[in-house]
Amino acid sequence: MLVTIAALAAAMVATRPLNALALGEDVAHSLGAHVTRTRVTVLVLVTLLTGVATAVAGPIAFVGLMVPHLARRLAVDSIPWIMAYAMLLGPILLLVADVGSRVLLPTGEVPVSIVTAFLGAPVLIWAVRRYGAAAL
């Protein structure tokens, strides 16, 4: 809990150098931002906060990697429709994975995270192969 609060506070402090860095490396350097230090700090913070989110939510967060790409393919370029599709597809996918995890083995349950990984990995591989990594 303390690590999470410290990482969130550090992320808030890092917003000013990130705003400068969004303007480009040369401009950020001329504004007094330490480009390398900012990048390393943000990388550490993102890694730490991602680990905390995975520890709290569990590995079912894989759904969050897959659903927006599926929604983008359905709605093309309309942001409101992408969000609407993502809000519908996420729970549907997790419900299908949960039901599948409960009936997959007759002797017990398979963790839902394993089922979401088996559903999501082929979809992400298909999306990268079909549309290229730059499109994702």
Short mmCIF file of C-alpha atoms in Angstrom, two decimals:
data_model
loop_
_atom_site.label_atom_id
_atom_site.label_comp_id
_atom_site.label_asym_id
_atom_site.label_seq_id
_atom_site.Cartn_x
_atom_site.Cartn_y
_atom_site.Cartn_z
CA MET A 1 0.00 0.00 0.00
CA LEU A 2 2.77 2.42 0.92
CA VAL A 3 4.69 1.55 -2.26
CA THR A 4 1.60 2.24 -4.35
CA ILE A 5 1.02 5.63 -2.76
CA ALA A 6 4.69 6.56 -3.18
CA ALA A 7 4.68 5.46 -6.84
CA LEU A 8 1.49 7.42 -7.56
CA ALA A 9 2.95 10.52 -5.89
CA ALA A 10 6.16 10.14 -7.89
CA ALA A 11 4.10 9.76 -11.07
CA MET A 12 2.33 13.02 -10.30
CA VAL A 13 5.69 14.75 -9.80
CA ALA A 14 6.92 13.35 -13.12
CA THR A 15 4.11 14.96 -15.10
CA ARG A 16 5.88 18.30 -15.61
CA PRO A 17 9.03 16.78 -17.17
CA LEU A 18 6.80 14.47 -19.23
CA ASN A 19 4.91 17.47 -20.59
CA ALA A 20 8.23 19.01 -21.61
CA LEU A 21 9.35 15.71 -23.13
CA ALA A 22 6.14 15.52 -25.19
CA LEU A 23 7.37 18.62 -27.04
CA GLY A 24 10.49 16.80 -28.18
CA GLU A 25 13.89 16.02 -26.72
CA ASP A 26 15.55 19.25 -27.81
CA VAL A 27 12.77 21.46 -26.48
CA ALA A 28 12.62 19.47 -23.22
CA HIS A 29 16.36 19.85 -22.76
CA SER A 30 16.14 23.59 -23.42
CA LEU A 31 13.33 23.84 -20.86
CA GLY A 32 15.58 22.26 -18.25
CA ALA A 33 14.17 18.74 -18.18
CA HIS A 34 16.61 15.88 -17.78
CA VAL A 35 15.53 13.68 -20.67
CA THR A 36 17.37 10.48 -19.74
CA ARG A 37 16.54 10.73 -16.05
CA THR A 38 12.87 11.39 -16.88
CA ARG A 39 12.68 8.38 -19.17
CA VAL A 40 14.32 6.05 -16.66
CA THR A 41 12.14 7.35 -13.83
CA VAL A 42 8.94 6.95 -15.83
CA LEU A 43 9.96 3.46 -16.96
CA VAL A 44 10.52 2.40 -13.35
CA LEU A 45 7.23 3.96 -12.25
CA VAL A 46 5.24 2.35 -15.05
CA THR A 47 6.78 -1.03 -14.26
CA LEU A 48 6.06 -0.65 -10.56
CA LEU A 49 2.48 0.53 -11.04
CA THR A 50 1.78 -2.19 -13.60
CA GLY A 51 3.01 -4.79 -11.11
CA VAL A 52 0.77 -3.33 -8.42
CA ALA A 53 -2.25 -3.33 -10.75
CA THR A 54 -1.61 -6.94 -11.72
CA ALA A 55 -1.22 -7.93 -8.07
CA VAL A 56 -4.52 -6.26 -7.21
CA ALA A 57 -6.61 -7.21 -10.26
CA GLY A 58 -4.90 -10.46 -11.08
CA PRO A 59 -3.77 -11.57 -14.48
CA ILE A 60 -7.24 -11.17 -15.96
CA ALA A 61 -5.98 -7.77 -17.06
CA PHE A 62 -5.09 -9.58 -20.29
CA VAL A 63 -8.66 -8.75 -21.30
CA GLY A 64 -7.66 -5.09 -21.27
CA LEU A 65 -5.00 -5.79 -23.86
CA MET A 66 -7.26 -7.63 -26.24
CA VAL A 67 -10.68 -5.97 -26.08
CA PRO A 68 -9.70 -2.46 -27.27
CA HIS A 69 -8.09 -3.91 -30.39
CA LEU A 70 -11.20 -5.93 -31.16
CA ALA A 71 -13.38 -2.88 -30.54
CA ARG A 72 -11.20 -0.76 -32.81
CA ARG A 73 -11.66 -3.29 -35.62
CA LEU A 74 -15.44 -3.14 -35.19
CA ALA A 75 -15.82 0.65 -34.88
CA VAL A 76 -13.00 1.70 -37.23
CA ASP A 77 -12.28 5.37 -36.31
CA SER A 78 -15.17 6.41 -34.11
CA ILE A 79 -13.88 6.87 -30.56
CA PRO A 80 -17.35 6.83 -28.92
CA TRP A 81 -18.19 3.57 -30.69
CA ILE A 82 -14.80 2.06 -29.79
CA MET A 83 -15.50 2.85 -26.13
CA ALA A 84 -19.02 1.48 -26.34
CA TYR A 85 -17.87 -1.75 -27.97
CA ALA A 86 -15.03 -2.12 -25.45
CA MET A 87 -17.46 -1.64 -22.55
CA LEU A 88 -19.63 -4.43 -23.94
CA LEU A 89 -16.93 -6.81 -25.18
CA GLY A 90 -14.84 -6.76 -21.99
CA PRO A 91 -17.49 -8.16 -19.64
CA ILE A 92 -18.75 -10.56 -22.31
CA LEU A 93 -15.25 -11.94 -22.85
CA LEU A 94 -14.65 -12.29 -19.11
CA LEU A 95 -18.04 -13.99 -18.64
CA VAL A 96 -17.26 -16.48 -21.43
CA ALA A 97 -13.81 -17.12 -19.92
CA ASP A 98 -15.31 -17.62 -16.44
CA VAL A 99 -17.96 -20.03 -17.66
CA GLY A 100 -15.34 -21.87 -19.68
CA SER A 101 -13.03 -22.09 -16.69
CA ARG A 102 -15.78 -23.65 -14.57
CA VAL A 103 -16.83 -26.31 -17.09
CA LEU A 104 -13.48 -27.07 -18.72
CA LEU A 105 -12.40 -29.70 -16.21
CA PRO A 106 -14.89 -32.09 -14.64
CA THR A 107 -12.78 -32.40 -11.47
CA GLY A 108 -12.35 -28.72 -10.69
CA GLU A 109 -11.93 -25.22 -11.97
CA VAL A 110 -9.22 -23.81 -14.19
CA PRO A 111 -8.15 -20.30 -13.16
CA VAL A 112 -9.95 -17.74 -15.30
CA SER A 113 -6.64 -16.03 -16.06
CA ILE A 114 -5.44 -19.11 -17.92
CA VAL A 115 -8.61 -19.19 -20.02
CA THR A 116 -8.33 -15.46 -20.84
CA ALA A 117 -4.71 -16.00 -21.84
CA PHE A 118 -5.70 -18.88 -24.13
CA LEU A 119 -8.46 -16.75 -25.65
CA GLY A 120 -6.46 -13.53 -25.82
CA ALA A 121 -3.07 -14.69 -27.04
CA PRO A 122 -4.32 -15.98 -30.41
CA VAL A 123 -6.38 -12.81 -30.92
CA LEU A 124 -3.38 -10.58 -30.26
CA ILE A 125 -1.14 -12.70 -32.49
CA TRP A 126 -3.78 -12.55 -35.23
CA ALA A 127 -4.10 -8.77 -34.89
CA VAL A 128 -0.33 -8.24 -35.09
CA ARG A 129 0.06 -10.56 -38.07
CA ARG A 130 -2.92 -9.14 -39.92
CA TYR A 131 -2.54 -5.42 -39.21
CA GLY A 132 1.12 -5.16 -38.22
CA ALA A 133 2.57 -4.09 -34.91
CA ALA A 134 2.59 -0.40 -35.88
CA ALA A 135 -1.20 -0.41 -36.29
CA LEU A 136 -1.71 -1.67 -32.76
#
